[in-house]
C-alpha cells in the first residue's frame, strides 16, 4: 500500500485518492478522472497573480550565466530582504535545493524540527544521516541544529523575533545552527530575520511563492559571510539559469509591485476566509498566501467532493480534519468553490 494511503491515527477513513503533494495536477486527474476541466488548483501557497515577465535578451538562453548577473541578483535580494549585503547570500535553483544542501555541510548530529511543518526539512536531514526529531515546541536546547518554518506551513504560526534571535545566540554558543525557513514571510516582512543575520543563524527565502513564479526555481539563503560563501562554493557555478537571474533581479527591485501585491493577497485571503466560513468550515490559521480550515469529521469526504468538482486542495495524513486552501484568482473560481462547499453542506 502507498504510504500516503495509510489510515490516519484516529481511524478516520481517508478520502478516495492519494494524499498529493501541492500542485500535482497530473496525479489529481488520474485519481479523479471525471472532474471537470480546467481544474482550480488551490493546493499550493503560490501567489496566483505572478510578477509580469520582463522582456529577455535572447543571449540569456544561449550563454552561460555571467558571474556578475548572479552578484546583481544577490544585491537585489539583499536590498529587498533587508540583509546586510550580497556577501551574506547564496542562491540556488529553489529553496528545496538549499534544504537538501544544508545537512551536507555539517557533521552528523542531532536535529530538532519544529512541527508539524514542511516535511522535507526532517526528511533531508535524516537522509544525510542526522538523528532527527520533530517537536511541537522549541523547549529543547541540546540539538546541534534547530529548524523552524516561520510563518509555519500549514498553520501560519509565527514565532517572535526575540524568541528566534535568542535561540540563534544559544545555538551559536554551542557551535550549532538555527535554520529559519521564511518561505512565506514576504507578506509579513516585519517577521523576517534577514536583517539580523549572525553566526549560527541561517535564513531561507523562496522567490517563487510570493512572486508567483514557482517554475522559475530560485531560493536564497542568508547567513554570515563565511557560511554564505561556503554554501556558494558547495552549490558551484551556474546554479541559477540566466533567464531566472534576470527575471528575479527585476522583480526584487520592483518595490511598487511588491507593496501592491501584499495588499492584493491580503484582500484575497480575507475573501477566501469569508467563502470558507460561509461553507461551514472553521478557519484555524494560515498566511496571506494560503488559509487552513477545519472541516470536522466530514473533512475527508469534503476533500473528495471538491476534487470531483475540479478543485484541488491540500490535505494532511497527520490531521484528517484540516484542509489548506490557496488563493482564488478569479471571481468565477470563487463562485465555483462557494457552490461546491454549499452543496457539500446541504448533503
CSV table of C-alpha atoms in Angstrom, one decimal:
chain,number,residue,atom,x,y,z
A,1,UNK,CA,0.0,0.0,0.0
A,2,UNK,CA,1.2,3.5,-0.8
A,3,UNK,CA,2.3,5.2,2.5
A,4,UNK,CA,0.1,8.1,1.6
A,5,UNK,CA,-2.9,5.8,1.7
A,6,UNK,CA,-2.5,4.6,5.2
A,7,UNK,CA,-5.3,5.3,7.7
A,8,UNK,CA,-4.8,8.4,9.9
A,9,UNK,CA,-4.0,7.8,13.6
A,10,UNK,CA,-7.6,8.4,14.7
A,11,UNK,CA,-9.0,5.8,12.4
A,12,UNK,CA,-10.7,8.2,10.1
A,13,UNK,CA,-11.1,6.6,6.7
A,14,UNK,CA,-9.1,8.6,4.1
A,15,UNK,CA,-10.9,10.0,1.0
A,16,UNK,CA,-10.6,8.4,-2.4
A,17,UNK,CA,-7.3,9.1,-4.0
A,18,UNK,CA,-3.8,9.6,-2.6
A,19,UNK,CA,-2.6,12.5,-0.4
A,20,UNK,CA,-1.0,14.6,-3.1
A,21,UNK,CA,1.9,17.0,-3.0
A,22,UNK,CA,0.7,20.5,-3.6
A,23,UNK,CA,0.4,21.3,-7.3
A,24,UNK,CA,0.3,17.7,-8.5
A,25,UNK,CA,-2.5,18.1,-11.1
A,26,UNK,CA,-1.4,15.1,-13.1
A,27,UNK,CA,-1.9,12.8,-10.1
A,28,UNK,CA,-5.2,14.6,-9.3
A,29,UNK,CA,-6.5,14.0,-12.8
A,30,UNK,CA,-5.5,10.3,-12.6
A,31,UNK,CA,-7.3,10.0,-9.2
A,32,UNK,CA,-10.4,11.9,-10.2
A,33,UNK,CA,-10.7,11.3,-14.0
A,34,UNK,CA,-14.3,12.6,-14.2
A,35,UNK,CA,-13.6,16.0,-12.7
A,36,UNK,CA,-14.4,19.0,-14.9
A,37,UNK,CA,-11.7,20.9,-16.6
A,38,UNK,CA,-10.0,23.3,-16.1
A,39,UNK,CA,-9.1,22.4,-12.6
A,40,UNK,CA,-8.9,25.1,-9.9
A,41,UNK,CA,-5.6,24.3,-8.1
A,42,UNK,CA,-5.7,25.6,-4.6
A,43,UNK,CA,-3.3,23.0,-3.2
A,44,UNK,CA,-0.2,25.3,-3.1
A,45,UNK,CA,0.6,28.6,-1.4
A,46,UNK,CA,1.8,30.2,-4.6
A,47,UNK,CA,0.6,33.8,-5.5
A,48,UNK,CA,-2.0,33.4,-8.3
A,49,UNK,CA,-1.1,36.8,-9.7
A,50,UNK,CA,2.5,36.3,-10.9
A,51,UNK,CA,5.1,39.0,-11.5
A,52,UNK,CA,4.9,40.1,-15.1
A,53,UNK,CA,7.8,38.7,-17.0
A,54,UNK,CA,10.1,41.4,-18.5
A,55,UNK,CA,11.5,41.2,-22.0
A,56,UNK,CA,14.5,38.9,-22.0
A,57,UNK,CA,17.6,39.2,-24.2
A,58,UNK,CA,18.0,36.1,-26.5
A,59,UNK,CA,21.5,35.5,-25.3
A,60,UNK,CA,20.2,34.7,-21.8
A,61,UNK,CA,19.1,31.4,-23.3
A,62,UNK,CA,22.3,30.7,-25.3
A,63,UNK,CA,25.1,31.8,-23.0
A,64,UNK,CA,26.2,30.5,-19.5
A,65,UNK,CA,25.0,32.9,-16.8
A,66,UNK,CA,27.7,35.6,-16.1
A,67,UNK,CA,29.0,35.8,-12.5
A,68,UNK,CA,28.0,39.5,-12.5
A,69,UNK,CA,24.4,38.5,-13.1
A,70,UNK,CA,24.4,36.2,-10.0
A,71,UNK,CA,26.0,39.0,-8.0
A,72,UNK,CA,23.4,41.5,-9.1
A,73,UNK,CA,20.7,39.1,-8.0
A,74,UNK,CA,22.2,38.8,-4.6
A,75,UNK,CA,22.5,42.5,-4.3
A,76,UNK,CA,18.8,42.9,-5.3
A,77,UNK,CA,17.7,40.2,-2.8
A,78,UNK,CA,19.8,41.8,0.0
A,79,UNK,CA,18.1,45.1,-0.6
A,80,UNK,CA,14.6,43.6,-0.8
A,81,UNK,CA,15.0,41.4,2.2
A,82,UNK,CA,16.9,43.8,4.4
A,83,UNK,CA,20.0,41.7,4.6
A,84,UNK,CA,23.4,43.5,5.2
A,85,UNK,CA,24.8,42.8,1.8
A,86,UNK,CA,25.3,40.5,-1.2
A,87,UNK,CA,28.1,38.6,0.6
A,88,UNK,CA,25.6,37.3,3.1
A,89,UNK,CA,23.5,35.5,0.4
A,90,UNK,CA,23.8,32.3,-1.6
A,91,UNK,CA,21.4,31.5,-4.5
A,92,UNK,CA,20.3,28.1,-5.7
A,93,UNK,CA,17.7,26.5,-8.1
A,94,UNK,CA,14.9,26.6,-5.5
A,95,UNK,CA,14.8,26.7,-1.7
A,96,UNK,CA,14.4,22.9,-1.9
A,97,UNK,CA,18.0,22.7,-3.2
A,98,UNK,CA,19.2,24.6,-0.2
A,99,UNK,CA,17.2,22.4,2.2
A,100,UNK,CA,19.0,19.4,0.7
A,101,UNK,CA,22.4,21.1,0.8
A,102,UNK,CA,22.4,22.3,4.5
A,103,UNK,CA,22.6,18.8,6.0
A,104,UNK,CA,25.7,18.0,3.9
A,105,UNK,CA,27.6,21.0,5.4
A,106,UNK,CA,27.7,19.7,9.0
A,107,UNK,CA,28.9,16.6,10.7
A,108,UNK,CA,26.1,14.2,11.6
A,109,UNK,CA,24.4,15.2,14.8
A,110,UNK,CA,21.1,15.8,16.5
A,111,UNK,CA,18.4,17.9,14.6
A,112,UNK,CA,15.2,19.2,16.0
A,113,UNK,CA,12.4,20.4,13.6
A,114,UNK,CA,9.6,22.4,15.0
A,115,UNK,CA,6.5,20.7,13.6
A,116,UNK,CA,4.3,19.6,12.1
A,117,UNK,CA,5.6,21.6,9.1
A,118,UNK,CA,7.1,21.2,5.6
A,119,UNK,CA,8.2,17.6,5.7
A,120,UNK,CA,11.3,18.0,3.5
A,121,UNK,CA,13.3,19.5,6.3
A,122,UNK,CA,13.1,16.4,8.5
A,123,UNK,CA,13.5,14.1,5.5
A,124,UNK,CA,16.6,15.8,4.1
A,125,UNK,CA,18.4,15.9,7.5
A,126,UNK,CA,17.6,12.3,8.1
A,127,UNK,CA,18.7,11.2,4.6
A,128,UNK,CA,22.1,12.8,5.3
A,129,UNK,CA,22.5,10.6,8.4
A,130,UNK,CA,21.4,13.0,11.2
A,131,UNK,CA,19.2,12.0,14.1
A,132,UNK,CA,16.0,14.0,13.6
A,133,UNK,CA,13.2,14.6,16.0
A,134,UNK,CA,10.1,16.6,15.2
A,135,UNK,CA,8.8,18.5,18.3
A,136,UNK,CA,5.7,20.7,19.0
A,137,UNK,CA,7.6,23.5,20.7
A,138,UNK,CA,11.1,24.8,21.0
A,139,UNK,CA,11.9,23.7,24.5
A,140,UNK,CA,15.0,21.6,23.8
A,141,UNK,CA,18.4,23.3,23.6
A,142,UNK,CA,20.7,20.4,23.2
A,143,UNK,CA,20.3,19.8,19.4
A,144,UNK,CA,23.1,20.6,17.0
A,145,UNK,CA,20.6,22.1,14.6
A,146,UNK,CA,17.1,23.5,15.2
A,147,UNK,CA,14.8,24.1,12.2
A,148,UNK,CA,11.7,26.4,12.3
A,149,UNK,CA,9.5,27.4,9.5
A,150,UNK,CA,8.3,31.0,10.2
A,151,UNK,CA,5.5,31.7,9.3
A,152,UNK,CA,4.8,28.0,9.6
A,153,UNK,CA,3.2,25.8,6.9
A,154,UNK,CA,0.4,24.9,7.2
A,155,UNK,CA,-0.9,26.6,10.3
A,156,UNK,CA,0.7,30.0,9.9
A,157,UNK,CA,2.2,30.1,13.4
A,158,UNK,CA,4.6,33.0,13.8
A,159,UNK,CA,7.4,32.9,16.3
A,160,UNK,CA,8.6,36.3,17.7
A,161,UNK,CA,11.9,37.7,16.6
A,162,UNK,CA,13.1,37.8,20.3
A,163,UNK,CA,12.5,34.1,20.7
A,164,UNK,CA,14.3,33.2,17.5
A,165,UNK,CA,17.2,35.6,17.9
A,166,UNK,CA,17.7,34.3,21.5
A,167,UNK,CA,17.7,30.8,20.2
A,168,UNK,CA,20.2,31.7,17.4
A,169,UNK,CA,22.6,33.1,20.0
A,170,UNK,CA,22.3,30.0,22.1
A,171,UNK,CA,22.8,27.7,19.1
A,172,UNK,CA,25.9,29.7,18.1
A,173,UNK,CA,27.4,29.5,21.6
A,174,UNK,CA,27.3,25.7,21.4
A,175,UNK,CA,28.5,25.5,17.8
A,176,UNK,CA,25.1,24.8,16.4
A,177,UNK,CA,22.7,26.4,13.9
A,178,UNK,CA,19.2,27.7,13.9
A,179,UNK,CA,17.7,27.3,10.4
A,180,UNK,CA,14.6,29.5,9.8
A,181,UNK,CA,12.7,28.8,6.7
A,182,UNK,CA,10.9,32.1,5.7
A,183,UNK,CA,9.2,30.8,2.5
A,184,UNK,CA,6.0,32.7,3.3
A,185,UNK,CA,7.4,35.7,5.1
A,186,UNK,CA,7.1,38.1,2.1
A,187,UNK,CA,3.6,39.0,3.2
A,188,UNK,CA,4.8,39.6,6.7
A,189,UNK,CA,8.2,41.3,6.2
A,190,UNK,CA,8.4,42.6,9.8
A,191,UNK,CA,8.8,39.0,11.0
A,192,UNK,CA,11.9,38.3,8.8
A,193,UNK,CA,15.3,37.8,10.4
A,194,UNK,CA,17.3,38.6,7.2
A,195,UNK,CA,18.3,42.0,8.7
A,196,UNK,CA,19.5,40.3,11.9
A,197,UNK,CA,21.7,37.6,10.3
A,198,UNK,CA,24.5,36.5,12.6
A,199,UNK,CA,26.7,33.5,13.2
A,200,UNK,CA,24.6,30.4,14.0
A,201,UNK,CA,21.6,31.7,12.0
A,202,UNK,CA,20.6,30.6,8.5
A,203,UNK,CA,17.6,32.1,6.9
A,204,UNK,CA,16.0,30.5,3.8
A,205,UNK,CA,13.9,32.5,1.4
A,206,UNK,CA,11.7,31.2,-1.5
A,207,UNK,CA,11.4,33.5,-4.5
A,208,UNK,CA,8.7,31.7,-6.4
A,209,UNK,CA,5.8,31.7,-3.9
A,210,UNK,CA,5.2,35.4,-3.4
A,211,UNK,CA,6.2,36.4,-6.9
A,212,UNK,CA,4.0,33.6,-8.3
A,213,UNK,CA,6.8,32.1,-10.4
A,214,UNK,CA,7.5,28.7,-8.8
A,215,UNK,CA,8.6,27.2,-12.1
A,216,UNK,CA,11.5,29.7,-12.2
A,217,UNK,CA,13.1,27.7,-9.4
A,218,UNK,CA,15.0,30.1,-7.2
A,219,UNK,CA,15.8,30.1,-3.5
A,220,UNK,CA,18.2,32.1,-1.4
A,221,UNK,CA,20.0,31.5,1.9
A,222,UNK,CA,21.0,34.4,4.1
A,223,UNK,CA,23.9,33.7,6.6
A,224,UNK,CA,27.1,35.3,7.9
A,225,UNK,CA,29.5,35.8,5.0
A,226,UNK,CA,31.8,32.9,5.8
A,227,UNK,CA,28.9,30.3,5.7
A,228,UNK,CA,27.2,32.0,2.8
A,229,UNK,CA,30.5,31.8,0.8
A,230,UNK,CA,30.9,28.1,1.8
A,231,UNK,CA,27.4,27.5,0.5
A,232,UNK,CA,28.1,29.3,-2.8
A,233,UNK,CA,31.2,27.1,-3.2
A,234,UNK,CA,29.3,23.9,-2.4
A,235,UNK,CA,26.5,24.9,-4.9
A,236,UNK,CA,29.0,25.6,-7.6
A,237,UNK,CA,28.9,27.8,-10.7
A,238,UNK,CA,25.8,28.5,-12.8
A,239,UNK,CA,23.4,27.2,-10.2
A,240,UNK,CA,20.7,29.6,-11.3
A,241,UNK,CA,19.7,29.9,-15.0
A,242,UNK,CA,20.4,33.1,-16.8
A,243,UNK,CA,16.7,33.9,-17.5
A,244,UNK,CA,15.8,33.2,-13.9
A,245,UNK,CA,18.6,35.6,-12.7
A,246,UNK,CA,17.3,38.4,-15.0
A,247,UNK,CA,13.6,37.9,-14.0
A,248,UNK,CA,14.2,37.6,-10.3
A,249,UNK,CA,16.6,40.6,-10.2
A,250,UNK,CA,14.0,42.8,-11.9
A,251,UNK,CA,11.2,41.5,-9.6
A,252,UNK,CA,13.1,42.0,-6.4
A,253,UNK,CA,13.9,45.6,-7.4
A,254,UNK,CA,10.3,46.4,-8.1
A,255,UNK,CA,9.2,47.8,-4.7
A,256,UNK,CA,6.0,49.2,-6.1
A,257,UNK,CA,4.8,45.8,-7.3
A,258,UNK,CA,5.8,44.2,-4.0
A,259,UNK,CA,3.9,46.7,-2.0
A,260,UNK,CA,0.8,46.4,-4.2
A,261,UNK,CA,0.9,42.6,-4.1
A,262,UNK,CA,1.0,42.5,-0.4
A,263,UNK,CA,-2.3,44.4,-0.3
A,264,UNK,CA,-3.8,42.3,-3.1
A,265,UNK,CA,-3.1,38.9,-1.5
A,266,UNK,CA,-4.3,40.2,2.0
A,267,UNK,CA,-7.6,41.2,0.4
A,268,UNK,CA,-7.9,37.9,-1.4
A,269,UNK,CA,-7.2,35.9,1.8
A,270,UNK,CA,-10.0,37.8,3.6
A,271,UNK,CA,-12.4,37.0,0.8
A,272,UNK,CA,-11.3,33.3,0.9
A,273,UNK,CA,-12.0,33.3,4.7
A,274,UNK,CA,-15.5,34.5,4.0
A,275,UNK,CA,-16.1,31.8,1.5
A,276,UNK,CA,-14.8,29.0,3.7
A,277,UNK,CA,-16.8,30.3,6.7
A,278,UNK,CA,-20.0,30.5,4.7
A,279,UNK,CA,-19.3,27.0,3.5
A,280,UNK,CA,-19.3,25.7,7.1
A,281,UNK,CA,-15.6,25.5,7.7
A,282,UNK,CA,-13.6,27.0,10.5
A,283,UNK,CA,-10.5,28.9,9.6
A,284,UNK,CA,-7.8,28.0,12.0
A,285,UNK,CA,-4.7,29.6,10.6
A,286,UNK,CA,-2.7,30.3,7.5
A,287,UNK,CA,-0.9,33.2,5.9
A,288,UNK,CA,-2.0,35.7,3.3
A,289,UNK,CA,-1.0,33.1,0.6
A,290,UNK,CA,-3.0,30.2,2.0
A,291,UNK,CA,-5.7,29.5,4.6
A,292,UNK,CA,-6.0,26.5,6.8
A,293,UNK,CA,-9.5,25.3,7.6
A,294,UNK,CA,-11.0,22.6,10.0
A,295,UNK,CA,-13.9,20.7,8.5
A,296,UNK,CA,-14.5,18.4,11.4
A,297,UNK,CA,-15.4,14.8,10.9
A,298,UNK,CA,-16.5,15.2,7.2
A,299,UNK,CA,-13.3,16.8,6.0
A,300,UNK,CA,-12.0,13.7,4.1
A,301,UNK,CA,-15.2,13.4,2.1
A,302,UNK,CA,-15.2,17.1,1.5
A,303,UNK,CA,-11.8,16.8,0.0
A,304,UNK,CA,-13.0,14.2,-2.4
A,305,UNK,CA,-16.2,16.2,-3.2
A,306,UNK,CA,-14.1,19.2,-4.1
A,307,UNK,CA,-11.7,17.1,-6.2
A,308,UNK,CA,-14.6,15.6,-8.1
A,309,UNK,CA,-15.7,19.1,-8.8
A,310,UNK,CA,-12.3,20.0,-10.2
A,311,UNK,CA,-11.0,21.9,-7.1
A,312,UNK,CA,-7.7,20.6,-5.7
A,313,UNK,CA,-6.9,21.5,-2.1
A,314,UNK,CA,-4.2,20.2,0.3
A,315,UNK,CA,-5.0,17.6,2.9
A,316,UNK,CA,-2.8,16.1,5.6
A,317,UNK,CA,-2.4,12.5,6.7
A,318,UNK,CA,-1.4,13.5,10.2
A,319,UNK,CA,-4.5,15.7,10.7
A,320,UNK,CA,-7.6,14.4,8.8
A,321,UNK,CA,-9.7,17.4,9.9
A,322,UNK,CA,-7.5,20.0,8.1
A,323,UNK,CA,-7.6,21.3,4.6
A,324,UNK,CA,-5.3,24.0,3.2
A,325,UNK,CA,-6.7,26.4,0.5
A,326,UNK,CA,-4.6,28.6,-1.7
A,327,UNK,CA,-5.9,31.9,-3.0
A,328,UNK,CA,-8.6,32.2,-5.7
A,329,UNK,CA,-7.5,34.1,-8.8
A,330,UNK,CA,-10.9,34.9,-10.5
A,331,UNK,CA,-14.4,35.6,-9.4
A,332,UNK,CA,-15.7,32.5,-11.3
A,333,UNK,CA,-13.3,30.4,-9.2
A,334,UNK,CA,-14.7,31.9,-6.0
A,335,UNK,CA,-18.2,31.1,-7.3
A,336,UNK,CA,-17.2,27.5,-8.1
A,337,UNK,CA,-15.7,26.9,-4.6
A,338,UNK,CA,-18.7,28.5,-2.9
A,339,UNK,CA,-21.1,26.3,-4.8
A,340,UNK,CA,-19.2,23.1,-4.1
A,341,UNK,CA,-19.0,24.0,-0.4
A,342,UNK,CA,-22.7,24.8,-0.3
A,343,UNK,CA,-23.6,21.6,-2.0
A,344,UNK,CA,-21.4,19.6,0.5
A,345,UNK,CA,-23.0,21.4,3.4
A,346,UNK,CA,-26.5,20.6,2.2
A,347,UNK,CA,-25.8,16.9,1.7
